Short mmCIF file of N, CA and C in Angstrom, two decimals:
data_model
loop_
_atom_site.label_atom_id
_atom_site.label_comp_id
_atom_site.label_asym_id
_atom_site.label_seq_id
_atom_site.Cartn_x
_atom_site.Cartn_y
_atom_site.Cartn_z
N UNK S 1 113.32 99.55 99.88
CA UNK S 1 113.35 100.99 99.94
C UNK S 1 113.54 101.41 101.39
N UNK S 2 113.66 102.26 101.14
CA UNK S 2 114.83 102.91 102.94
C UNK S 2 114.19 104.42 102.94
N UNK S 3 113.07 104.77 103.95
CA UNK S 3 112.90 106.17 104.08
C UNK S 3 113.09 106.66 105.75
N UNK S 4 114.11 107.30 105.95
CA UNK S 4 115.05 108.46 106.43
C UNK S 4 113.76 109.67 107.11
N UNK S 5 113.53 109.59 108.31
CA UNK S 5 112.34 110.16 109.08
C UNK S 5 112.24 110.26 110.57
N UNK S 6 111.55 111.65 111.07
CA UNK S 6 111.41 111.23 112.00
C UNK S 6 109.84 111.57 112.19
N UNK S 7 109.23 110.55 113.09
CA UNK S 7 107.39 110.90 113.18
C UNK S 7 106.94 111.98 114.32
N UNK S 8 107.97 112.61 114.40
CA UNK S 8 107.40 113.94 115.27
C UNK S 8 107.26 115.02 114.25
N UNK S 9 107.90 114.87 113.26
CA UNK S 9 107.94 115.61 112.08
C UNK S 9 106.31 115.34 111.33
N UNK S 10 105.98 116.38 111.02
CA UNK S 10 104.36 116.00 110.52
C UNK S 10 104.82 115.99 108.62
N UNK S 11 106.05 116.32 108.02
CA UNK S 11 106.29 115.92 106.59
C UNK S 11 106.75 114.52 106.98
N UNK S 12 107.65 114.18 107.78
CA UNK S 12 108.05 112.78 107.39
C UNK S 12 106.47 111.66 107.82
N UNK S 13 105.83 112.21 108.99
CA UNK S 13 104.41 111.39 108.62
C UNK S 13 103.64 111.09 107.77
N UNK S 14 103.63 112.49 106.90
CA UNK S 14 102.58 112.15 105.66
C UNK S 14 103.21 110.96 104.71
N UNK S 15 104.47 111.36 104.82
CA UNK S 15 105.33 110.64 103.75
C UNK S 15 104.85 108.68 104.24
N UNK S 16 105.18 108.70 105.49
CA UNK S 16 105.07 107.34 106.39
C UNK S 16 103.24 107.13 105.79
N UNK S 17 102.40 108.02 106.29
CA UNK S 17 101.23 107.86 106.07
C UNK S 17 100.33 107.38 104.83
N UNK S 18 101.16 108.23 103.63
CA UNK S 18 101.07 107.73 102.16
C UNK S 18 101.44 106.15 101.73
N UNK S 19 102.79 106.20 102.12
CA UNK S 19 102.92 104.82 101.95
C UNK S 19 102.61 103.45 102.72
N UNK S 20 101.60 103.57 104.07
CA UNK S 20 101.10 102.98 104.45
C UNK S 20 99.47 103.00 103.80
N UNK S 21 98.90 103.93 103.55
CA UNK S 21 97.96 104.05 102.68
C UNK S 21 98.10 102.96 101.19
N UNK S 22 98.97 102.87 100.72
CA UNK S 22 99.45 102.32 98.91
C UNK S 22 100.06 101.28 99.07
N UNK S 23 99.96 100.90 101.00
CA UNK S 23 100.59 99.55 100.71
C UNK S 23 102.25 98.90 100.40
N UNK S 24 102.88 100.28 100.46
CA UNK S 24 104.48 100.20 99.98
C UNK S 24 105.27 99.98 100.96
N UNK S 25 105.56 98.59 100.77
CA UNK S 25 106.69 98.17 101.97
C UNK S 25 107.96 99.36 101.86
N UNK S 26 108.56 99.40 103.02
CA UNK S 26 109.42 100.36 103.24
C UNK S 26 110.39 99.53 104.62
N UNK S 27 111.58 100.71 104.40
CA UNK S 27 111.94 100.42 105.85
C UNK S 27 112.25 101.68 106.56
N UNK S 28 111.76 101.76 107.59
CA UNK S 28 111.40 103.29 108.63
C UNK S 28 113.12 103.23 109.21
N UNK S 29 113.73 104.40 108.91
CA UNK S 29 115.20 104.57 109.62
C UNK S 29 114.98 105.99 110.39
N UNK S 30 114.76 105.80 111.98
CA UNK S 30 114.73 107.14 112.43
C UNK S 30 115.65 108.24 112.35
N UNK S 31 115.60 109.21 112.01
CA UNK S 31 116.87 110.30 112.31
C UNK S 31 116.49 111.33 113.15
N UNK S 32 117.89 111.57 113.69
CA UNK S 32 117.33 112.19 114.73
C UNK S 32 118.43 113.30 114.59
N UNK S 33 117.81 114.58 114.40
CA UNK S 33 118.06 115.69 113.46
C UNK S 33 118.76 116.95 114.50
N UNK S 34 118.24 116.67 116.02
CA UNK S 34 119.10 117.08 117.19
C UNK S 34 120.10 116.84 116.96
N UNK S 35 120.66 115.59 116.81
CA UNK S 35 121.67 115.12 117.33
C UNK S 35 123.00 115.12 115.86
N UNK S 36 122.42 115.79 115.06
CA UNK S 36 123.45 116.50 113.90
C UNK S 36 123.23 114.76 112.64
N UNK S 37 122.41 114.06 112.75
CA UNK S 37 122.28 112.82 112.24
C UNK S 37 122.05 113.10 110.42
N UNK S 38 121.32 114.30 110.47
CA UNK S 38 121.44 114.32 108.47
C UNK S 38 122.31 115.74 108.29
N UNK S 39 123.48 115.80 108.65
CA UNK S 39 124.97 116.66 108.71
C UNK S 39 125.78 116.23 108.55
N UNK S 40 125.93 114.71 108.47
CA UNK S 40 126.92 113.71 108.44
C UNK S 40 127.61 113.81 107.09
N UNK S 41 128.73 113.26 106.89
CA UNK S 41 129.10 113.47 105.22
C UNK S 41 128.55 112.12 104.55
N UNK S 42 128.38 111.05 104.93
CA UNK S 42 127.38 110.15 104.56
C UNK S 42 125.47 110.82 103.91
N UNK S 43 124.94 111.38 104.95
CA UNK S 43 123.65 111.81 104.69
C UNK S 43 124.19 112.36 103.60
N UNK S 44 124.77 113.49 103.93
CA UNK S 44 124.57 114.89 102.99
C UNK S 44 124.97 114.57 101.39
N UNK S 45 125.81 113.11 101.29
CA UNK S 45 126.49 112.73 100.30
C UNK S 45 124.92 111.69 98.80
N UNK S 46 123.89 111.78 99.83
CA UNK S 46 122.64 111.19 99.26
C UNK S 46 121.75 112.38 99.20
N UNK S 47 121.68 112.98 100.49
CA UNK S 47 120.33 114.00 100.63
C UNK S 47 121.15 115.37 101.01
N UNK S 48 121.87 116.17 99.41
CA UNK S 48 122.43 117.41 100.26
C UNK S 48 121.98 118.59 100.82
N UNK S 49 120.45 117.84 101.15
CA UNK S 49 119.99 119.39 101.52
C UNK S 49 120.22 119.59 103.08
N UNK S 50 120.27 117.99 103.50
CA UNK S 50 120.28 117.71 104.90
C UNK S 50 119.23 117.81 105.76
N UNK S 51 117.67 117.43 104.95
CA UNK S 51 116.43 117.43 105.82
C UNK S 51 115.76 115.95 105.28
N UNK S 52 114.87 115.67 106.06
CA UNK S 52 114.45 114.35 106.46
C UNK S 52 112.72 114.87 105.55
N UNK S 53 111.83 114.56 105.40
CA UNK S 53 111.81 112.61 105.00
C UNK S 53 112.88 112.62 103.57
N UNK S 54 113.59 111.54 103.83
CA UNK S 54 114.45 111.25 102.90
C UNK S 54 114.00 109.68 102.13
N UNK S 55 114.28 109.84 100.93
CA UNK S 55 114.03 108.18 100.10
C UNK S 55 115.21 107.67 99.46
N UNK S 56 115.52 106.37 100.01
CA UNK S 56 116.44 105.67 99.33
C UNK S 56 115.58 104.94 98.20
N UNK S 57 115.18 105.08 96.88
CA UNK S 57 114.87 103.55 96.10
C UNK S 57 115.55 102.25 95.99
N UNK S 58 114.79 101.45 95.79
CA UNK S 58 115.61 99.92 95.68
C UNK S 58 116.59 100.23 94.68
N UNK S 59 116.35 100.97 93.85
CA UNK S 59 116.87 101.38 92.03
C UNK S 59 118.26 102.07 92.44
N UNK S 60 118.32 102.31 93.83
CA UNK S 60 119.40 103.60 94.13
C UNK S 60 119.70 105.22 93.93
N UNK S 61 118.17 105.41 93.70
CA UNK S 61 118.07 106.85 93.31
C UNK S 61 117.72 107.19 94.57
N UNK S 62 118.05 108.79 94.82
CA UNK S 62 117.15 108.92 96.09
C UNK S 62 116.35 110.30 96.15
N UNK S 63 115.04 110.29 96.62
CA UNK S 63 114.62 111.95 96.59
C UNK S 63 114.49 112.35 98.27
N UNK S 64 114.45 113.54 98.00
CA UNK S 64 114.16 114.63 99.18
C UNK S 64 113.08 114.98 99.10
N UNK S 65 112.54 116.14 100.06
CA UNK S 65 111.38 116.79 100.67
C UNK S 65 110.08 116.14 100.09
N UNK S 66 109.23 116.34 101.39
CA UNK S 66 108.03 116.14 101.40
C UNK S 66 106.87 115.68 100.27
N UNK S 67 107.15 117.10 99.60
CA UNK S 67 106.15 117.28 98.19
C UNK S 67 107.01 116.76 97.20
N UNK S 68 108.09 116.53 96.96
CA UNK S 68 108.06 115.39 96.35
C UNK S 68 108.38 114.17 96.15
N UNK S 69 108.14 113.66 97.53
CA UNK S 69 108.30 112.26 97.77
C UNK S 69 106.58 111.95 97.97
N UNK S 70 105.78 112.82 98.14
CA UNK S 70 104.42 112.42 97.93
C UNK S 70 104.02 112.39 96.53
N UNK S 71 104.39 113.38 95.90
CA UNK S 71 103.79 113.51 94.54
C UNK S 71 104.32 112.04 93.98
N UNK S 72 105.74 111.72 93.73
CA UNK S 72 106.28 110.67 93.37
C UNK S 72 105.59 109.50 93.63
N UNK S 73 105.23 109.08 95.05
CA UNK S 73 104.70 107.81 95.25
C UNK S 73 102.93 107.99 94.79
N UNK S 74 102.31 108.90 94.69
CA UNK S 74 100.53 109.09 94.49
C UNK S 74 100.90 109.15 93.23
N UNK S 75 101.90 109.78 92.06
CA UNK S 75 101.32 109.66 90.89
C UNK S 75 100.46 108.89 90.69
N UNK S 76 99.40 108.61 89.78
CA UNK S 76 98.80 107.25 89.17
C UNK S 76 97.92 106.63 89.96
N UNK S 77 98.00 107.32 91.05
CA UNK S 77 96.45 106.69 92.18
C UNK S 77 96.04 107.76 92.44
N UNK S 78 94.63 106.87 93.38
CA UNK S 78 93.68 108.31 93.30
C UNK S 78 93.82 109.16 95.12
N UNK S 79 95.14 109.42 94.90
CA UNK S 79 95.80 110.26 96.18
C UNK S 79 96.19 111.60 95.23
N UNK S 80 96.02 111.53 93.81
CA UNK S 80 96.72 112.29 92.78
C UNK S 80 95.71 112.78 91.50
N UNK S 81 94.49 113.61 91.82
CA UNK S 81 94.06 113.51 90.68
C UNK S 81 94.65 114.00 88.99
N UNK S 82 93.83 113.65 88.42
CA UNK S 82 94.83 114.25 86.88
C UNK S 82 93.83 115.83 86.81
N UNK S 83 93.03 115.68 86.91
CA UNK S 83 92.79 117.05 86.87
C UNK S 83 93.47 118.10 87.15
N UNK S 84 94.19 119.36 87.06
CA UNK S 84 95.38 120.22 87.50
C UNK S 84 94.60 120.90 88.43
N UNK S 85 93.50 121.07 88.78
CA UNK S 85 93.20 122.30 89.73
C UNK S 85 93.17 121.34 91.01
N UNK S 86 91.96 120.54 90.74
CA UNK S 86 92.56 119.12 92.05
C UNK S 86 94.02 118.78 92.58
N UNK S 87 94.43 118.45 91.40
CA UNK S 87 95.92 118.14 91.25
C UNK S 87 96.91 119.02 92.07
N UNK S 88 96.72 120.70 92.20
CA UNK S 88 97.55 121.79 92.60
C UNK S 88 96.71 121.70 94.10
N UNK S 89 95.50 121.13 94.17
CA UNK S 89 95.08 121.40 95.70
C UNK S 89 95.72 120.41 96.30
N UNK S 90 95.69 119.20 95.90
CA UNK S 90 96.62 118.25 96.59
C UNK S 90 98.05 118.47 96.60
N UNK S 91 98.58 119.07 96.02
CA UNK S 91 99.68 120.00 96.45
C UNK S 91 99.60 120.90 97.31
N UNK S 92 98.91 121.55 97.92
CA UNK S 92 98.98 122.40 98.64
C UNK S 92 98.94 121.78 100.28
N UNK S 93 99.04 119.99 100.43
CA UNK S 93 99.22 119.56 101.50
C UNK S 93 100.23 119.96 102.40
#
């Protein structure tokens, strides 16, 4: 898996942070968002929104933003409760 970040960014940290938390090997690809790096017709052709933290899966799917590249990886652990009011506060990260 390939996640698309930069750690001055406090969404692409959490994202980095979560999956160092769960243990999920990854591979950290900096972008660097000055320099027009997710504008490219490559990026935009995976992530068209053109913002970072970005996820490649091994599977070849890929998601965008923050909330839900967290929700995605915490489903099913307890970063995610099932309760909905818990559930919507941990959304509100």
């Amino acid at each position: 898996m390939k996640v698309y970040g930069d750690l001055q960014s406090g969404n692409c940290l959490k994202v980095k942070m979560l999956l160092s938390f769960l243990n999920i090997k990854h591979e950290w690809i900096h972008v660097n968002i000055l320099d027009g790096e997710t504008k490219t017709a490559e990026f935009l052709s995976k992530y068209p929104n053109g913002k970072i933290p970005a996820v490649e899966l091994d599977d070849g799917r890929y998601l965008c933003e923050s909330n839900a590249i967290l929700g995605y990886f915490s489903e099913n652990t307890a970063f995610l409760p099932k309760d909905t009011y818990l559930k919507a506060k941990v959304y509100e990260w």
